[in-house]
mmCIF file of C-alpha atoms in Angstrom:
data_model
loop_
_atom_site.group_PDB
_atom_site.id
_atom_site.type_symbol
_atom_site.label_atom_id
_atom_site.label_comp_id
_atom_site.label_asym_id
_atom_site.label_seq_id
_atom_site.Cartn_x
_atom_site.Cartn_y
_atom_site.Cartn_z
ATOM 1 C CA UNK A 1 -2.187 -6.205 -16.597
ATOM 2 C CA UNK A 2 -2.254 -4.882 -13.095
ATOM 3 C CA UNK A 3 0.427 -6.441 -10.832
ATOM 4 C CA UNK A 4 0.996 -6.020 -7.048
ATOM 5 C CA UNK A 5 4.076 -8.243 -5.557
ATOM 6 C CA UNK A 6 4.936 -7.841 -1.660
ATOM 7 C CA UNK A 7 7.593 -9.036 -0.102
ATOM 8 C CA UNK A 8 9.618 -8.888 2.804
ATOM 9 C CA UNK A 9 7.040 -10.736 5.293
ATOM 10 C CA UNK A 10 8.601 -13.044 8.177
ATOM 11 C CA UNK A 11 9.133 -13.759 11.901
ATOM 12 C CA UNK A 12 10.045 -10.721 14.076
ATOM 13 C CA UNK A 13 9.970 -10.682 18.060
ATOM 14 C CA UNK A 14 7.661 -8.821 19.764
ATOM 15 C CA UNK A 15 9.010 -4.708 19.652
ATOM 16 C CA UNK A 16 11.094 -5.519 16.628
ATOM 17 C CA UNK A 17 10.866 -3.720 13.072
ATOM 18 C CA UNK A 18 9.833 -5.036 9.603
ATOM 19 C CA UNK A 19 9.561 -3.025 6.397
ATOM 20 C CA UNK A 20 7.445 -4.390 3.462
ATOM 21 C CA UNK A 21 8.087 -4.185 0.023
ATOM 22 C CA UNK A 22 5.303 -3.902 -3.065
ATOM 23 C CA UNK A 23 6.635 -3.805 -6.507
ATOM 24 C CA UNK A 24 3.815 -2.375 -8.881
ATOM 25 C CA UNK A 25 3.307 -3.150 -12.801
ATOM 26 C CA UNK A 26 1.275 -2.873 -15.599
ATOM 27 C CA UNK A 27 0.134 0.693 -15.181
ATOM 28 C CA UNK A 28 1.130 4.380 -14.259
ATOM 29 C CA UNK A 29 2.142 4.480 -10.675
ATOM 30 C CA UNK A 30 3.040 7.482 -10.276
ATOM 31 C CA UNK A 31 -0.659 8.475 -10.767
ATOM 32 C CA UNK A 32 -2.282 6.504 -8.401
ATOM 33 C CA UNK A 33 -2.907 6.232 -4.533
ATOM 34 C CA UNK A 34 -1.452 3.646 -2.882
ATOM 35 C CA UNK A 35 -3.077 1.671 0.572
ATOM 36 C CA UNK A 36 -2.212 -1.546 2.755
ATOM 37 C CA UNK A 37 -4.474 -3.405 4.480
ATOM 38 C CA UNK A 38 -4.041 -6.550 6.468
ATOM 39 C CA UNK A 39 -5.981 -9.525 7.093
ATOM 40 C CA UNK A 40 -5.953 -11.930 10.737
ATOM 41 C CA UNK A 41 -8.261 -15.352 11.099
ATOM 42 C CA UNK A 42 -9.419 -13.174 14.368
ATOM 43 C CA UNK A 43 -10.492 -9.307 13.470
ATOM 44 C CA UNK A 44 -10.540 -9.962 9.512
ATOM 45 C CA UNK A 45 -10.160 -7.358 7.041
ATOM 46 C CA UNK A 46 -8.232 -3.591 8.323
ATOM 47 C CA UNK A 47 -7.300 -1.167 6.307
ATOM 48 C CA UNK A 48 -4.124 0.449 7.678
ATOM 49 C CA UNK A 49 -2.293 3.520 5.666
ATOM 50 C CA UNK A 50 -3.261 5.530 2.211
ATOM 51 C CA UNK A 51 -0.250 7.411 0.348
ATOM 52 C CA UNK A 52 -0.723 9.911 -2.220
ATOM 53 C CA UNK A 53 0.782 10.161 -5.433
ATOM 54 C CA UNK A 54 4.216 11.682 -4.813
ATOM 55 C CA UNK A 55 3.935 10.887 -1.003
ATOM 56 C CA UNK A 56 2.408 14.236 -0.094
ATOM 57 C CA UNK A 57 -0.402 13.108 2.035
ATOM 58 C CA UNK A 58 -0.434 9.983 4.167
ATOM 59 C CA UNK A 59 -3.021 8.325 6.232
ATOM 60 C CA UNK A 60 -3.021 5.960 8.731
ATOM 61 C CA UNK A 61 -5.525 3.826 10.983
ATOM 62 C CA UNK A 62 -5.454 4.543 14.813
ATOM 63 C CA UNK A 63 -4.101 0.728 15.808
ATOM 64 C CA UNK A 64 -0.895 1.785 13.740
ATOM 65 C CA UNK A 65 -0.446 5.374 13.428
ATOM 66 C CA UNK A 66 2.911 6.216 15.183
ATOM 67 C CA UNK A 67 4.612 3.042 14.638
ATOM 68 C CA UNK A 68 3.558 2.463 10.695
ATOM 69 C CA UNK A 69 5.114 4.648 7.920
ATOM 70 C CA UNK A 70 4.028 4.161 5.010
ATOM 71 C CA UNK A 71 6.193 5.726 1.714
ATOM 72 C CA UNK A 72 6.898 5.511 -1.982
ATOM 73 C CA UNK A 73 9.719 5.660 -4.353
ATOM 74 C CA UNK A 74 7.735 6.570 -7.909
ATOM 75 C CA UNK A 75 10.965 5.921 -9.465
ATOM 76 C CA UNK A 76 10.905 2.207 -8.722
ATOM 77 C CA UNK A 77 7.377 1.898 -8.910
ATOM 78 C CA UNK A 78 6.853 0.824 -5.566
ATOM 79 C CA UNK A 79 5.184 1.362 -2.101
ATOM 80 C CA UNK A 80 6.701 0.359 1.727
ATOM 81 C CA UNK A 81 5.843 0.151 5.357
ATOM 82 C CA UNK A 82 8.169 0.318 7.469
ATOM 83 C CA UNK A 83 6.544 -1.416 10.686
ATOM 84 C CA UNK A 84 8.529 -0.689 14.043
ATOM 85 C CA UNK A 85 7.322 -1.599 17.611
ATOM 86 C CA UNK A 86 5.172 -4.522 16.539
ATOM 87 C CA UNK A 87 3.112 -6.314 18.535
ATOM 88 C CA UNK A 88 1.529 -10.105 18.691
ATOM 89 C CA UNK A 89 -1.329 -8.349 17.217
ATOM 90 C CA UNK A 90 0.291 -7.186 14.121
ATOM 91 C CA UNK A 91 0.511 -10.255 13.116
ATOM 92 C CA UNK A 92 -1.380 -10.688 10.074
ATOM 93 C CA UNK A 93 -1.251 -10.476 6.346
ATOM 94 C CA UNK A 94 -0.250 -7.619 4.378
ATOM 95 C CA UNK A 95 -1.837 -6.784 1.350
ATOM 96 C CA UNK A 96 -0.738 -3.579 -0.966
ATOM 97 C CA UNK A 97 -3.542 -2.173 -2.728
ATOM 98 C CA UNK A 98 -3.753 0.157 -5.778
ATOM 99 C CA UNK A 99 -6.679 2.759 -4.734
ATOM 100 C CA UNK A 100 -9.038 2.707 -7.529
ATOM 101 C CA UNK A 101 -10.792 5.835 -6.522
ATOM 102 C CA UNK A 102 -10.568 8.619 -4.180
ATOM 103 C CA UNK A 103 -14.069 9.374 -3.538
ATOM 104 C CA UNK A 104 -15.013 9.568 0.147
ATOM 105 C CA UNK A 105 -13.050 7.208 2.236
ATOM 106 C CA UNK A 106 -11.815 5.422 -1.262
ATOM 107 C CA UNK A 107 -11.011 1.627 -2.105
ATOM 108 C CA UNK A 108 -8.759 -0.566 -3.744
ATOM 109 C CA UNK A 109 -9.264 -1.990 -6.631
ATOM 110 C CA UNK A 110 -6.465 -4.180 -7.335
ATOM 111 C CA UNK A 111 -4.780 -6.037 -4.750
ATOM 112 C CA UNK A 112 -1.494 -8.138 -3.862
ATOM 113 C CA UNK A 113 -0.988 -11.827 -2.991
ATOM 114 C CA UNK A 114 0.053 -11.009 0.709
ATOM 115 C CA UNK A 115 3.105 -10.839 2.459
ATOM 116 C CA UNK A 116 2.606 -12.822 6.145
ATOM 117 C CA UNK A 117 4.295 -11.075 9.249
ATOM 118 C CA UNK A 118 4.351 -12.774 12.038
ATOM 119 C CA UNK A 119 5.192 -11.393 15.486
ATOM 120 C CA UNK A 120 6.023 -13.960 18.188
ATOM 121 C CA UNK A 121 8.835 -14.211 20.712
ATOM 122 C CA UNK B 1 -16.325 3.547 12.821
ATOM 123 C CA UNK B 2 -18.880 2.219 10.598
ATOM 124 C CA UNK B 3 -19.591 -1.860 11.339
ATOM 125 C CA UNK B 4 -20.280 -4.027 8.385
ATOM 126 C CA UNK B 5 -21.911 -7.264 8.660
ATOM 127 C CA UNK B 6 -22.552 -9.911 6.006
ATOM 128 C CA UNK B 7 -25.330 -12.476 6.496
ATOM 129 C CA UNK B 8 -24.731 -15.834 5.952
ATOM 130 C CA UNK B 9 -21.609 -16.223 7.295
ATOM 131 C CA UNK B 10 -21.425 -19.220 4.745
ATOM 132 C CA UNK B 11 -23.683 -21.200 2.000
ATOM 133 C CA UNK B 12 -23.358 -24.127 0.267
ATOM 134 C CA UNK B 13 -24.636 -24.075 -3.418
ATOM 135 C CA UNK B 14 -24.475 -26.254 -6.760
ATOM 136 C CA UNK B 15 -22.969 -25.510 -9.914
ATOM 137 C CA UNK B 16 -25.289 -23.553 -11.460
ATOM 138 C CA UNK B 17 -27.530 -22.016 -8.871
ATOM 139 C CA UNK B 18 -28.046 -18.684 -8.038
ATOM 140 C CA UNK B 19 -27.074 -16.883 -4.545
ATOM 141 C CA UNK B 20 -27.307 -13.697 -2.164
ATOM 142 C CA UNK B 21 -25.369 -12.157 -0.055
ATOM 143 C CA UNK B 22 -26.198 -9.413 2.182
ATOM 144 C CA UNK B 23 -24.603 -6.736 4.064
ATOM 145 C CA UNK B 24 -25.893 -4.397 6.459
ATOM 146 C CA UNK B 25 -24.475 -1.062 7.645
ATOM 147 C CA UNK B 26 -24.681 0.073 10.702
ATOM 148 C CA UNK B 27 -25.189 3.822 9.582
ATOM 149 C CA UNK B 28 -26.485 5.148 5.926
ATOM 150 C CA UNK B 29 -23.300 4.895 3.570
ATOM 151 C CA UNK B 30 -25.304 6.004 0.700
ATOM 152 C CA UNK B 31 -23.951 3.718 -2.026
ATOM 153 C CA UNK B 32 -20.580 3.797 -1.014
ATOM 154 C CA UNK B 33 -19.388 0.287 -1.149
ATOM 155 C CA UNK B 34 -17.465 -2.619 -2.850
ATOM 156 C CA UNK B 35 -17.691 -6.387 -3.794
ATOM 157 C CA UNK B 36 -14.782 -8.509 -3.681
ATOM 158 C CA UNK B 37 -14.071 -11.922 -3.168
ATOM 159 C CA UNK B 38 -10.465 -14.002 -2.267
ATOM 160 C CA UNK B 39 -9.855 -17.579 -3.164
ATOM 161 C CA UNK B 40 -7.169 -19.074 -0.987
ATOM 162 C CA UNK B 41 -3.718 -17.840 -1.569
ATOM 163 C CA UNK B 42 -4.529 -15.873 -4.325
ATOM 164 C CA UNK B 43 -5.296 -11.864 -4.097
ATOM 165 C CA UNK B 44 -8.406 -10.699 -3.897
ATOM 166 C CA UNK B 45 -10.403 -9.762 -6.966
ATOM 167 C CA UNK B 46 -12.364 -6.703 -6.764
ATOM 168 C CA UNK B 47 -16.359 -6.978 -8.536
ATOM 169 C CA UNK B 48 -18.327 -4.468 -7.746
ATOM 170 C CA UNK B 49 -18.090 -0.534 -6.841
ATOM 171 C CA UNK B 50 -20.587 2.309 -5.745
ATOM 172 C CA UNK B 51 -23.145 -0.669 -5.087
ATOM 173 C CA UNK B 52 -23.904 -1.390 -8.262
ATOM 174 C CA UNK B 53 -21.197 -1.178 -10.472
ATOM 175 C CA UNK B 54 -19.246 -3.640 -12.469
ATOM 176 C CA UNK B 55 -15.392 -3.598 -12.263
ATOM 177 C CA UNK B 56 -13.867 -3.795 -15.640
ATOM 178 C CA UNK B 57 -13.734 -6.971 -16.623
ATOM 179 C CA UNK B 58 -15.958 -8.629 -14.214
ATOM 180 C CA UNK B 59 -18.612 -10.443 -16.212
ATOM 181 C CA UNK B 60 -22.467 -9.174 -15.821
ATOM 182 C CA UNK B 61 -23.113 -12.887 -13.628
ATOM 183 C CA UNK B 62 -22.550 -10.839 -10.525
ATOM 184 C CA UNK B 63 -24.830 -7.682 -9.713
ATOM 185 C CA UNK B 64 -25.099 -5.584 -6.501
ATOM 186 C CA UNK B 65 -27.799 -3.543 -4.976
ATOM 187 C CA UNK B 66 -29.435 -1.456 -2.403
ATOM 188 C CA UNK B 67 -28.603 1.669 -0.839
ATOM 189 C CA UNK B 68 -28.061 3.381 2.213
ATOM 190 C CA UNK B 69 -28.099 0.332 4.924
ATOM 191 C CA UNK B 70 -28.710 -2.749 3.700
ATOM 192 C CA UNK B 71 -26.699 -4.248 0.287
ATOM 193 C CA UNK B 72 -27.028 -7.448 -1.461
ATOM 194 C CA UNK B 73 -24.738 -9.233 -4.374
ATOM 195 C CA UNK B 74 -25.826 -11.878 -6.081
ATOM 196 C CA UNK B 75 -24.213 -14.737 -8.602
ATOM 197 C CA UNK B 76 -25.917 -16.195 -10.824
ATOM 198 C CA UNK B 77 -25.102 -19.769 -12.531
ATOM 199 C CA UNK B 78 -22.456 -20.549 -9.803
ATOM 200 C CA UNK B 79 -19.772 -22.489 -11.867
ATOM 201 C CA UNK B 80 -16.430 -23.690 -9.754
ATOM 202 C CA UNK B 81 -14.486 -20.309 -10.203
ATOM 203 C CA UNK B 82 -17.318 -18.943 -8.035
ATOM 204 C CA UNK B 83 -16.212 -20.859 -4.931
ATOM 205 C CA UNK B 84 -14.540 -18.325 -2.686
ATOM 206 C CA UNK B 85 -15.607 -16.057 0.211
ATOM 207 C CA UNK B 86 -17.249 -12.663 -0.654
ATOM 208 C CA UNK B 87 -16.784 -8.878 0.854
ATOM 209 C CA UNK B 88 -18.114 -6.102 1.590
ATOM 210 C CA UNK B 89 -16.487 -2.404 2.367
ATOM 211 C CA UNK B 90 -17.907 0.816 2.965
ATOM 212 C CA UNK B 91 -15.633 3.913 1.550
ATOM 213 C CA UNK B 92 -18.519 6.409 2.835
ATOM 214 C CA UNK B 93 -16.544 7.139 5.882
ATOM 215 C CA UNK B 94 -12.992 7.318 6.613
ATOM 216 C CA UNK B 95 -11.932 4.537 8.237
ATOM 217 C CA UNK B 96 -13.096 1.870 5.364
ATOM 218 C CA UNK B 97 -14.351 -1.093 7.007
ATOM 219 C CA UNK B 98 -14.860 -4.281 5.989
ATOM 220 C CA UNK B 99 -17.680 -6.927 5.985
ATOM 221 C CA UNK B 100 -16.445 -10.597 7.880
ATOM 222 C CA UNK B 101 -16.883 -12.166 5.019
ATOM 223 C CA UNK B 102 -19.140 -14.775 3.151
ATOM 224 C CA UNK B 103 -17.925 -18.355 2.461
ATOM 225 C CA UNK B 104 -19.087 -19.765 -0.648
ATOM 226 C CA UNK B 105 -19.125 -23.456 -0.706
ATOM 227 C CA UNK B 106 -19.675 -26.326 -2.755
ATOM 228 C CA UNK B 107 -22.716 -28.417 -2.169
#
């Protein structure tokens, strides 16, 4: 079965950097998108950053785009963001998403359990 | 970007009963959108694509409709499992947004 474990979720101070880890199972990575999307008590659901099989083409929302990468290793059958310059409103929970299709804007169709960041001085 | 809103915010229902949720568009997104709900802790679970259709594996309890604007899903014969909050998300235009959410509660 589909699996989706993130890790690598903590405290960082405000301007500090963070990469998150998702370790993918239970199908054929290498042939599938990949997304993140986070989750805060305050704005909800936000979907952050697509990746492309073989890392090709990225995408990213405006709120993070310049301080988010998002990348892949196929190899290892996992997905990262690397999160620099964050900000008390990063703070949130991170979800990894496998994107189930690629029509229009696409969506996910099998998610993580979360990884928590939390930015605070 | 597109702004998705779910009516109720919450309901409380019995084992057994059936609900609707609905979410509204605030543009035509054709039938470009999902279903999924969270439990607490646990990762969401993904029901329903293109409006209307089943994820595999989701069993035929839960059905989606409408087009364009305005969406509904709806459970029937509630049983604990059910319990959880509900959303929506367009994929018509790029951002994907997401619906605020629907809290389903026990009576």
């Amino acid at each position: 079965q589909v699996q989706l474990v993130e890790s690598g979720g903590g405290l960082v101070k405000p301007g500090g950097s963070l990469r998150l880890s998702c370790a993918a199972s239970g199908f054929i990575f290498s042939d599938y998108w990949m997304s993140w999307i986070r989750q805060t008590p305050g704005k909800g659901l936000e979907w952050i950053s697509y990746i492309s099989p073989g890392g090709t083409t990225t995408n990213y929302a405006d709120s993070v785009r310049g301080r988010f990468t998002i990348s892949r290793d196929d190899a290892k059958n996992s997905v990262y963001v690397q999160m620099n310059s964050l900000r008390a409103e990063d703070t949130a929970v991170y979800y990894c998403g496998r994107v189930g299709s690629t029509v229009k804007a696409g969506f996910v169709d099998y998610w993580g359990q979360g990884a928590l960041v939390t930015v605070s001085s | 970007d597109i702004q998705m809103t779910q009516s109720p915010s919450s309901l409380s229902a019995s084992v057994g009963d059936r609900v609707t949720i609905t979410c509204r568009a605030s543009q035509d997104i054709s039938n470009f959108l999902v279903w999924f709900r969270q439990k607490p802790g646990k990762a969401p679970q993904s029901l329903i694509y293109a409006a209307s259709s089943l994820h595999s594996g989701v069993p035929s309890k839960f059905s989606g409709g409408g087009s364009g604007t305005e969406f509904t899903l709806t459970i029937t014969s509630l049983q604990p499992e059910d319990f959880a909050t509900y959303y929506c998300q367009q994929y018509d235009t790029y951002p994907p947004t997401f619906g605020g959410g629907t809290n389903v509660e026990i009576k």
